[in-house]
mmCIF file of C-alpha atoms and ligand atoms in Angstrom:
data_model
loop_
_atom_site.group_PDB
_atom_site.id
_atom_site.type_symbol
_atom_site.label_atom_id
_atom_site.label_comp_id
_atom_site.label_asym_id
_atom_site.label_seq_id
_atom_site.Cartn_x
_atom_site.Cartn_y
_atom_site.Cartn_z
ATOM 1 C CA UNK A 78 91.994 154.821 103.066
ATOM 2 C CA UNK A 79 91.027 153.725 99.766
ATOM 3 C CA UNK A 80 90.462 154.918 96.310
ATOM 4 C CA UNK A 81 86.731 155.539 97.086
ATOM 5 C CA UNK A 82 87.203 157.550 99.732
ATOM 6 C CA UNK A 83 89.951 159.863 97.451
ATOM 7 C CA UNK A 84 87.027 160.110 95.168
ATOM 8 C CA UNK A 85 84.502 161.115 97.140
ATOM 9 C CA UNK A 86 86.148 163.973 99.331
ATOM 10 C CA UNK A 87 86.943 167.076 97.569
ATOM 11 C CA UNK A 88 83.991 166.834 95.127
ATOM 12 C CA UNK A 89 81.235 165.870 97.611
ATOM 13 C CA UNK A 90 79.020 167.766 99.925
ATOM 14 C CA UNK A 91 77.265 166.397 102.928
ATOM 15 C CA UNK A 92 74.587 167.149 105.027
ATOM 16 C CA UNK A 93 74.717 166.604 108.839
ATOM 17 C CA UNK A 94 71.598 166.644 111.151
ATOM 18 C CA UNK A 95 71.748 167.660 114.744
ATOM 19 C CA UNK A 96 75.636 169.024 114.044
ATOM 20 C CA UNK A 97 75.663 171.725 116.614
ATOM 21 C CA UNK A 98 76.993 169.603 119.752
ATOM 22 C CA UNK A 99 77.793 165.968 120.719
ATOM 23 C CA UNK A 100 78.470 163.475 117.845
ATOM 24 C CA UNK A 101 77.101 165.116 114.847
ATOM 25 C CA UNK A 102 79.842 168.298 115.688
ATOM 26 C CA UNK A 103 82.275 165.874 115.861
ATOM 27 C CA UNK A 104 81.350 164.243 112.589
ATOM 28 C CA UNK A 105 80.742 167.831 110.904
ATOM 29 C CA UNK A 106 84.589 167.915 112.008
ATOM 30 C CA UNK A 107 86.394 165.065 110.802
ATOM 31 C CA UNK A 108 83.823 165.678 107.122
ATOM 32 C CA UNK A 109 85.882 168.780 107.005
ATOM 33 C CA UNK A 110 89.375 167.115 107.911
ATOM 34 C CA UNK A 111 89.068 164.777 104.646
ATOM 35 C CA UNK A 112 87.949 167.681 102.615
ATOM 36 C CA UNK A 113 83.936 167.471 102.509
ATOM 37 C CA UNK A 114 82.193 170.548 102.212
ATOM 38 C CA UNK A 115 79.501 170.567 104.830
ATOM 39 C CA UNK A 116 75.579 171.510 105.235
ATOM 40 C CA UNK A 117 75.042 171.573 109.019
ATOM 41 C CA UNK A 118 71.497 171.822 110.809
ATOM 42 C CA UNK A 119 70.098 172.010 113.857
ATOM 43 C CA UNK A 120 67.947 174.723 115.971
ATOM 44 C CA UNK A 121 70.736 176.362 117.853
ATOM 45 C CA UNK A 122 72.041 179.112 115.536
ATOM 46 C CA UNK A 123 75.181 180.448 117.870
ATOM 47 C CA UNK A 124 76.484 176.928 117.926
ATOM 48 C CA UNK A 125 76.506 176.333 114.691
ATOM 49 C CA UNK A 126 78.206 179.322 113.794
ATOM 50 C CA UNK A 127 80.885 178.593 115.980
ATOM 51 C CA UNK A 128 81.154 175.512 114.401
ATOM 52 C CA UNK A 129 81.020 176.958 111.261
ATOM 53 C CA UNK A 130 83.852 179.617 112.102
ATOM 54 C CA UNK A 131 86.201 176.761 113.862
ATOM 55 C CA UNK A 132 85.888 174.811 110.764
ATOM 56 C CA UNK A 133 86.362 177.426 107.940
ATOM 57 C CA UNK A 134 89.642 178.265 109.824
ATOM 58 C CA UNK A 135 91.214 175.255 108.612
ATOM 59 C CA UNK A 136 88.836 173.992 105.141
ATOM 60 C CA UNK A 137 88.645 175.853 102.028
ATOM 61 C CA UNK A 138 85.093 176.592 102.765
ATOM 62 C CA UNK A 139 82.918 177.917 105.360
ATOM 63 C CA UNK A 140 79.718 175.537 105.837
ATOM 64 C CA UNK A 141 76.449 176.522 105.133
ATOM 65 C CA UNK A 142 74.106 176.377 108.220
ATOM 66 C CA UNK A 143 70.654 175.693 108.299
ATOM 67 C CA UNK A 144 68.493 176.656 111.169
ATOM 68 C CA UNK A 145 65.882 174.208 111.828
ATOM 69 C CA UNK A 146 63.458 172.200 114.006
ATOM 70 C CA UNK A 147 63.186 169.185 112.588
ATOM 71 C CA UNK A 148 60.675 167.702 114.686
ATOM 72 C CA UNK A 149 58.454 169.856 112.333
ATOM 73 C CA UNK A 150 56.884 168.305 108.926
ATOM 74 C CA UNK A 151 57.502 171.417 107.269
ATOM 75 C CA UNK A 152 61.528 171.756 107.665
ATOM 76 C CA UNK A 153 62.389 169.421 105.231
ATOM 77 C CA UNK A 154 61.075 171.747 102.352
ATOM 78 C CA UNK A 155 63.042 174.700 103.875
ATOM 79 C CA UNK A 156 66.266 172.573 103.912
ATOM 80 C CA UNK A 157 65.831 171.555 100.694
ATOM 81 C CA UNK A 158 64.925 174.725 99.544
ATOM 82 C CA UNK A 159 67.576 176.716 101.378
ATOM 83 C CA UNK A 160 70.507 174.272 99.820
ATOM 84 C CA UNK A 161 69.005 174.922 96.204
ATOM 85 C CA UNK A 162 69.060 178.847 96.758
ATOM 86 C CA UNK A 163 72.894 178.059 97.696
ATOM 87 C CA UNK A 164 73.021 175.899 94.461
ATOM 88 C CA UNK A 165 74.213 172.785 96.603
ATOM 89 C CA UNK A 166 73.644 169.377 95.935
ATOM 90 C CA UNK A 167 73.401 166.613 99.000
ATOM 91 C CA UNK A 168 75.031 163.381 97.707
ATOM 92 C CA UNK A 169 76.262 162.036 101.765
ATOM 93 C CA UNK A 170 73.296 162.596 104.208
ATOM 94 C CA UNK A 171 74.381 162.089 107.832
ATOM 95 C CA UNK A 172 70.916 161.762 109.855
ATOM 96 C CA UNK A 173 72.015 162.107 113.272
ATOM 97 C CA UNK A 174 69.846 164.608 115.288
ATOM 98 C CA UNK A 175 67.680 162.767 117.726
ATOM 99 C CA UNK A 176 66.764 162.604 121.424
ATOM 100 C CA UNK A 177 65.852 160.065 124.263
ATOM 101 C CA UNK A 178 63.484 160.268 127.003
ATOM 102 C CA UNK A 179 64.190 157.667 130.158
ATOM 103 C CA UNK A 180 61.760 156.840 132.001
ATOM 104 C CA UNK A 181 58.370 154.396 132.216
ATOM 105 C CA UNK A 182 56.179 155.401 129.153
ATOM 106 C CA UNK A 183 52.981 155.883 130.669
ATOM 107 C CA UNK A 184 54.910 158.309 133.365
ATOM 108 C CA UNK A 185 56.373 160.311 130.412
ATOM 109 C CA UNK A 186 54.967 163.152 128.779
ATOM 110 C CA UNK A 187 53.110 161.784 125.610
ATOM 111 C CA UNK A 188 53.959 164.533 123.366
ATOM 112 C CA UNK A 189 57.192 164.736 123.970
ATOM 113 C CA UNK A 190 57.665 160.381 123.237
ATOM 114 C CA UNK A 191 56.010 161.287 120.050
ATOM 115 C CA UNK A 192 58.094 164.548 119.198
ATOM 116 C CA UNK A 193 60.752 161.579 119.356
ATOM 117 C CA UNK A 194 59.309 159.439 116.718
ATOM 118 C CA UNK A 195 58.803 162.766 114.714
ATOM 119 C CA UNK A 196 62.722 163.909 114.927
ATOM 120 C CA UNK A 197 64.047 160.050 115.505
ATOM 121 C CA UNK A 198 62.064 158.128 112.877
ATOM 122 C CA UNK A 199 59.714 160.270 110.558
ATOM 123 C CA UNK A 200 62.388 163.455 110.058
ATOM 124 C CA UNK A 201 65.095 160.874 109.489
ATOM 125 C CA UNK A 202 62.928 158.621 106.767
ATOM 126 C CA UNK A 203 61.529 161.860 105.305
ATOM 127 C CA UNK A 204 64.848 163.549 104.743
ATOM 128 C CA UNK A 205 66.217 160.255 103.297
ATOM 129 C CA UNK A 206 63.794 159.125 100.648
ATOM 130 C CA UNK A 207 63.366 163.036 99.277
ATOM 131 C CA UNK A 208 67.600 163.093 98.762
ATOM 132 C CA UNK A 209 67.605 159.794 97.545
ATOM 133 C CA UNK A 210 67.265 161.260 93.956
ATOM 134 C CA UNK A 211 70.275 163.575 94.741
ATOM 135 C CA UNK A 212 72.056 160.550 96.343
ATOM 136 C CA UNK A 213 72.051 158.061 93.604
ATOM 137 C CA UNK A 214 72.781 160.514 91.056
ATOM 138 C CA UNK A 215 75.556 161.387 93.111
ATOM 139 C CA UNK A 216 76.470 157.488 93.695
ATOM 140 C CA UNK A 217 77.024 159.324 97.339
ATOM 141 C CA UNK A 218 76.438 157.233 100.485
ATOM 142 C CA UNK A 219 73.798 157.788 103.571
ATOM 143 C CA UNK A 220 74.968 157.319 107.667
ATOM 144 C CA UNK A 221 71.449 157.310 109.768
ATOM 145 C CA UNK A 222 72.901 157.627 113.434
ATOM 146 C CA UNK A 223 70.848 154.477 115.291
ATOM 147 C CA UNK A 224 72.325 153.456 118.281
ATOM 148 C CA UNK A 225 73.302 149.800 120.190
ATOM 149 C CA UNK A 226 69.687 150.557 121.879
ATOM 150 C CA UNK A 227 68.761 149.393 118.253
ATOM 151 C CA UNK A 228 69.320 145.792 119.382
ATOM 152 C CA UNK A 229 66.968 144.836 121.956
ATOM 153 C CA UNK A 230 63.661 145.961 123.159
ATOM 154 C CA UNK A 231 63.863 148.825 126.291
ATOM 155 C CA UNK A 232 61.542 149.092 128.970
ATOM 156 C CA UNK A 233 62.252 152.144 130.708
ATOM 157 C CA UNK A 234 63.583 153.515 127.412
ATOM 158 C CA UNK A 235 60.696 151.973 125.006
ATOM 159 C CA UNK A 236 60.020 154.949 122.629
ATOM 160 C CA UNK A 237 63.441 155.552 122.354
ATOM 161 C CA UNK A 238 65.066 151.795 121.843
ATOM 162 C CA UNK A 239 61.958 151.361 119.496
ATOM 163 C CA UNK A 240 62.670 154.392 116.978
ATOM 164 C CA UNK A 241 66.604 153.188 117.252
ATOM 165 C CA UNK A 242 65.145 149.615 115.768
ATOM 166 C CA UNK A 243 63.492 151.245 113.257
ATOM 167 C CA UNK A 244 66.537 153.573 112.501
ATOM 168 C CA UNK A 245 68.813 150.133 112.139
ATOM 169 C CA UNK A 246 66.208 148.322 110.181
ATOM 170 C CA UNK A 247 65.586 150.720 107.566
ATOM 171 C CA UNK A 248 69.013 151.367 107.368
ATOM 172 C CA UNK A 249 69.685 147.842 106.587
ATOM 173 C CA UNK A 250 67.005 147.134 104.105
ATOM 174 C CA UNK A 251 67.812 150.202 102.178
ATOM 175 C CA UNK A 252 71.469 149.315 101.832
ATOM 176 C CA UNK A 253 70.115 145.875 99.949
ATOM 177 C CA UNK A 254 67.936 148.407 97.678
ATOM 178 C CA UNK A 255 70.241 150.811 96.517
ATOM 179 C CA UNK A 256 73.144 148.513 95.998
ATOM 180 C CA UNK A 257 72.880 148.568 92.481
ATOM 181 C CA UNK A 258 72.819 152.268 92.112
ATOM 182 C CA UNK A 259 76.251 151.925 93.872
ATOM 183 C CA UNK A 260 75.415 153.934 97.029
ATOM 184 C CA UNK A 261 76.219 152.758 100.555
ATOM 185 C CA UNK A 262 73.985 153.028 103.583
ATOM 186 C CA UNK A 263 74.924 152.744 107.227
ATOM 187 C CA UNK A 264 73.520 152.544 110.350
ATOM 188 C CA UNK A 265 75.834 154.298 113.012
ATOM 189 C CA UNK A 266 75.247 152.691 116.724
ATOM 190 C CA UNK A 267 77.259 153.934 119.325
ATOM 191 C CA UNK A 268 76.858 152.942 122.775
ATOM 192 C CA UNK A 269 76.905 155.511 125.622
ATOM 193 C CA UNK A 270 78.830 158.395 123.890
ATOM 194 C CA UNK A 271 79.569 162.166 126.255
ATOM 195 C CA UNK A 272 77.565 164.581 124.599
ATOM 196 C CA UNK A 273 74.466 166.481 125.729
ATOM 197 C CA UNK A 274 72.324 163.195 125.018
ATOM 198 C CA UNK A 275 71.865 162.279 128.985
ATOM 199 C CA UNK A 276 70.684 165.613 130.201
ATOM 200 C CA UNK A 277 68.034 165.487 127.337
ATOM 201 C CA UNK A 278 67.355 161.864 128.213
ATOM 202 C CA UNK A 279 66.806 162.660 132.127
ATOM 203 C CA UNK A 280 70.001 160.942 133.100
ATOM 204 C CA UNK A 281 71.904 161.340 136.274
ATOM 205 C CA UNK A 282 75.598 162.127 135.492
ATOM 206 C CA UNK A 283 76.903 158.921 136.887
ATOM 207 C CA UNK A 284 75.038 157.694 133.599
ATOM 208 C CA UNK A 285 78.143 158.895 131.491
ATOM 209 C CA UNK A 286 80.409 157.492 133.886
ATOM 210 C CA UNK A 287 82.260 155.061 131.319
ATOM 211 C CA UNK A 288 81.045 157.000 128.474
ATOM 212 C CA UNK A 289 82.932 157.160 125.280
ATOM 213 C CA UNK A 290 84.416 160.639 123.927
ATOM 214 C CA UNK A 291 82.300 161.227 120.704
ATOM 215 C CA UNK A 292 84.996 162.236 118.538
ATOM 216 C CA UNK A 293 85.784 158.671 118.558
ATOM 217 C CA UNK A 294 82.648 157.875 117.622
ATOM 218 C CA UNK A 295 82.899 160.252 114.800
ATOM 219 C CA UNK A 296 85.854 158.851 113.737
ATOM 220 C CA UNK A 297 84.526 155.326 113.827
ATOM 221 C CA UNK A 298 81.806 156.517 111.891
ATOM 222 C CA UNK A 299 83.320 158.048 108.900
ATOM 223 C CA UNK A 300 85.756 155.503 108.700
ATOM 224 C CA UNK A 301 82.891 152.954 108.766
ATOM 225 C CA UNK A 302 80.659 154.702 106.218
ATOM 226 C CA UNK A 303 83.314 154.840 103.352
ATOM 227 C CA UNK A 304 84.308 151.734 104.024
ATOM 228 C CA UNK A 305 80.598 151.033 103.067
ATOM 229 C CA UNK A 306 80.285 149.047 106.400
ATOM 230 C CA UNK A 307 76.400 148.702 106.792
ATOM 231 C CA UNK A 308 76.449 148.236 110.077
ATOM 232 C CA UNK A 309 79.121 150.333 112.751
ATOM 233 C CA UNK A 310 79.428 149.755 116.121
ATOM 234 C CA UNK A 311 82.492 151.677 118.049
ATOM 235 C CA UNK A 312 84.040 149.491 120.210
ATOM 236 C CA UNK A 313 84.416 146.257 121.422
ATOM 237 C CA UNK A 314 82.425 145.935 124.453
ATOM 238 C CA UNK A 315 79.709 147.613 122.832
ATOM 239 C CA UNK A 316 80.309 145.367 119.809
ATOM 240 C CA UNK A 317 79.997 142.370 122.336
ATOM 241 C CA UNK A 318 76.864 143.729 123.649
ATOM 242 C CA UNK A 319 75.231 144.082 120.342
ATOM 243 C CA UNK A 320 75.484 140.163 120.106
ATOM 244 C CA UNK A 321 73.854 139.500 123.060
ATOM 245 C CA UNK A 322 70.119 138.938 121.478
ATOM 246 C CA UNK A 323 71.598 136.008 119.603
ATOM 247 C CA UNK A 324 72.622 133.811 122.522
ATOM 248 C CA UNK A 325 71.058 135.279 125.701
ATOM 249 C CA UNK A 326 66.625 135.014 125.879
ATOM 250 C CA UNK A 327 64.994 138.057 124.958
ATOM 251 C CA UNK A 328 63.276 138.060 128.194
ATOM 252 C CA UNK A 329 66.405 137.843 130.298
ATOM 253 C CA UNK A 330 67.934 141.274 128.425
ATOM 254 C CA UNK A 331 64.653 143.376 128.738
ATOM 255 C CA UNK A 332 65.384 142.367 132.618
ATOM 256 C CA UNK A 333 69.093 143.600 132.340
ATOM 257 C CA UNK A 334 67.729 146.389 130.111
ATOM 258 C CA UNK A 335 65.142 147.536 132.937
ATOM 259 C CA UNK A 336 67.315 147.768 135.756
ATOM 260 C CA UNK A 337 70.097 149.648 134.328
ATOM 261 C CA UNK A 338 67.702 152.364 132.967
ATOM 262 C CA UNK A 339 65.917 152.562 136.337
ATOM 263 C CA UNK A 340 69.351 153.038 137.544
ATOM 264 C CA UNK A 341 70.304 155.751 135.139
ATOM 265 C CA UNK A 342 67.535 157.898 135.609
ATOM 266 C CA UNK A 343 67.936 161.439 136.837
HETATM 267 N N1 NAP B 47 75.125 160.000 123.436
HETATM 268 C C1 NAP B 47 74.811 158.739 123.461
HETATM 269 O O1 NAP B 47 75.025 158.029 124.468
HETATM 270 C C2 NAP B 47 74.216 158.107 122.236
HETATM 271 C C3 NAP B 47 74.264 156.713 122.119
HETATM 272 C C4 NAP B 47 73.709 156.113 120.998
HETATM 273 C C5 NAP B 47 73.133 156.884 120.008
HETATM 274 N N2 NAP B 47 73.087 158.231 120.145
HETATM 275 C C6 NAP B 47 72.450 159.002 119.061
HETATM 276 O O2 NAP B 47 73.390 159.919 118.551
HETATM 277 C C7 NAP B 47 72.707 160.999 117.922
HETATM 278 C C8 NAP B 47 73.352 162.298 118.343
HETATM 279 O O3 NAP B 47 73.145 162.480 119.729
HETATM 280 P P1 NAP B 47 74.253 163.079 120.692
HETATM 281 O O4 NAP B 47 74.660 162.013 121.613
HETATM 282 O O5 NAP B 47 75.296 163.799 119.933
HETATM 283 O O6 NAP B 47 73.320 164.085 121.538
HETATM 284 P P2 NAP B 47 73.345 165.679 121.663
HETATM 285 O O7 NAP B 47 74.674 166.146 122.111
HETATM 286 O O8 NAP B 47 72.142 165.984 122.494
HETATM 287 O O9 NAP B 47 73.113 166.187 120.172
HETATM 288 C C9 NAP B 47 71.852 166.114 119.561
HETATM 289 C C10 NAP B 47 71.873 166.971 118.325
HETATM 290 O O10 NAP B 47 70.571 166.889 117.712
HETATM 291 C C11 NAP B 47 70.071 168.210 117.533
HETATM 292 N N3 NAP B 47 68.633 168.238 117.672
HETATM 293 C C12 NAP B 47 67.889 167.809 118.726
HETATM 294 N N4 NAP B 47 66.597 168.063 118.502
HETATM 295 C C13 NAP B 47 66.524 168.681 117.286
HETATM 296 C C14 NAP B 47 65.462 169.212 116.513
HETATM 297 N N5 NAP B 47 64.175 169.171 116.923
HETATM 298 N N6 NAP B 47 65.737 169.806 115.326
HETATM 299 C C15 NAP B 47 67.022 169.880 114.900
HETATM 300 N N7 NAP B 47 68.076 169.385 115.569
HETATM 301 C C16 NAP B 47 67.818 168.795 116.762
HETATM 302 C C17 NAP B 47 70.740 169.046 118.621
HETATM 303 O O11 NAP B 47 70.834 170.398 118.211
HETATM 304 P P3 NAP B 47 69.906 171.596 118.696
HETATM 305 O O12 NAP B 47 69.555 171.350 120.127
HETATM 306 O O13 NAP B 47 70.764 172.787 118.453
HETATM 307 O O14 NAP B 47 68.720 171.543 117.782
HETATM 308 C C18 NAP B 47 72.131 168.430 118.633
HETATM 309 O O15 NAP B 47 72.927 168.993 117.620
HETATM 310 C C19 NAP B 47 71.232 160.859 118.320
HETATM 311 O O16 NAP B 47 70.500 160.309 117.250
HETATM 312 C C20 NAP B 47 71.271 159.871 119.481
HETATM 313 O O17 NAP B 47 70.090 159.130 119.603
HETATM 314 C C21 NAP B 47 73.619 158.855 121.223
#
């Protein structure tokens, strides 16, 4: 741990998306372990309470939860609002909350692909740019949750592996932008993690078969973020994998890509 870190625990206050199951819980977690106090959100109220209630057993202070659909344009006011009634100011964002959909694109429902791009791409981006202020001032840091999907184009998986691109892209760019302000951004890409991500995604359960437990994810996230690592993959194989689109033709992995989708779908 180093002397940024020490500095940017007790004092700081982040702001997890998606926090009431899978990864972002996990993250919400080990925030509160090194002394963060948290802003959690998502739409499921009872499981962020309990969150909120595990937590405040053990840190000084109880999180505040925000209730929200953030595939809707209009929650990012109410956040925003709802942490300046509580006089808090964001200065880590965690954008995690997003969803999947497997499955050929034209067979999928349309709205719901696009409902992705809202929560996946245009929620994330939104939330970002109107903390930024907040962030800077703050010299705080930003973790957008992309995924090793961000690599490679995915048939069977396109809306999905295309938001993760954009997810790792901005991500990157913005960490060359607001290096001089002294704030880190990362892009978070796990591989397949257990959490409640498959049975959103249509998966059959033989999908999470080698799946990693997310609190190592979580882990490997936080320590990767105050490290100022811009881009964190957990684990090797997955690290290996990520690679692959600089030595193996593009054509060859959308093959790979295809049939292991086709195979994972529920
Ligand atoms: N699991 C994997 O294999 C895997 C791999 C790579 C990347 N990822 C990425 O990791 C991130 C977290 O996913 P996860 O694996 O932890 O899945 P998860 O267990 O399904 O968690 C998703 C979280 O997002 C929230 N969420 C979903 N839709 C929302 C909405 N409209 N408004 C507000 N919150 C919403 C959910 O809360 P509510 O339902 O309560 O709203 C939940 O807290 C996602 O961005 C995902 O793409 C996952």
């Amino acid at each position: 741990m180093n002397a940024d870190i020490h500095s940017q625990t007790a004092q700081s206050t982040v702001l997890i998306t998606g926090a009431s199951g899978g990864i972002g819980a996990d993250l919400a977690r080990v925030f509160a372990r090194h002394g963060h106090r948290l802003v959690l959100v998502a739409r499921s109220q009872h499981l962020l309470d309990a969150l909120a209630d595990e937590i405040s057993a053990s840190a000084q202070q109880r999180p505040l939860i925000i209730v929200a659909d953030l595939a809707q344009p209009q929650s990012i006011d109410d956040i925003l609002e709802k942490c300046a009634q509580a006089n808090v100011r964001i200065s880590i964002l965690v954008n995690n909350a997003g969803f999947g959909l497997t499955g050929l694109a034209v067979d999928l429902d349309a709205n719901e692909q696009i409902e992705m791009i809202d929560l996946n791409v245009r929620t994330l981006t939104a939330l970002t740019l109107r903390l930024l202020p907040d962030i800077i001032q703050t010299r705080g840091r930003i973790m957008n949750v992309a995924s090793i999907a961000a690599f490679f184009p995915g048939p069977a998986m396109a809306v999905y592996y295309a938001s993760k691109a954009f997810v790792l892209s901005f991500s990157q760019a913005l960490s060359v932008e607001l290096r001089p302000h002294r704030v880190s951004v990362s892009a978070l890409c796990p591989g397949v993690t257990a959490s409640g991500f498959q049975l959103r995604a249509g998966m059959s359960l033989a999908a999470v078969a080698n799946a990693m437990p997310s609190m190592i994810v979580a882990e490997a996230g936080y320590k990767g973020l105050m490290a100022g690592k811009r881009v964190i993959v957990p684990g090797f194989a997955n690290k290996v994998f990520s690679l692959l689109p600089r030595f193996v033709p593009t054509s060859w992995l959308m093959a790979a890509i295809y049939r292991i989708q086709a195979k994972r779908k529920s």
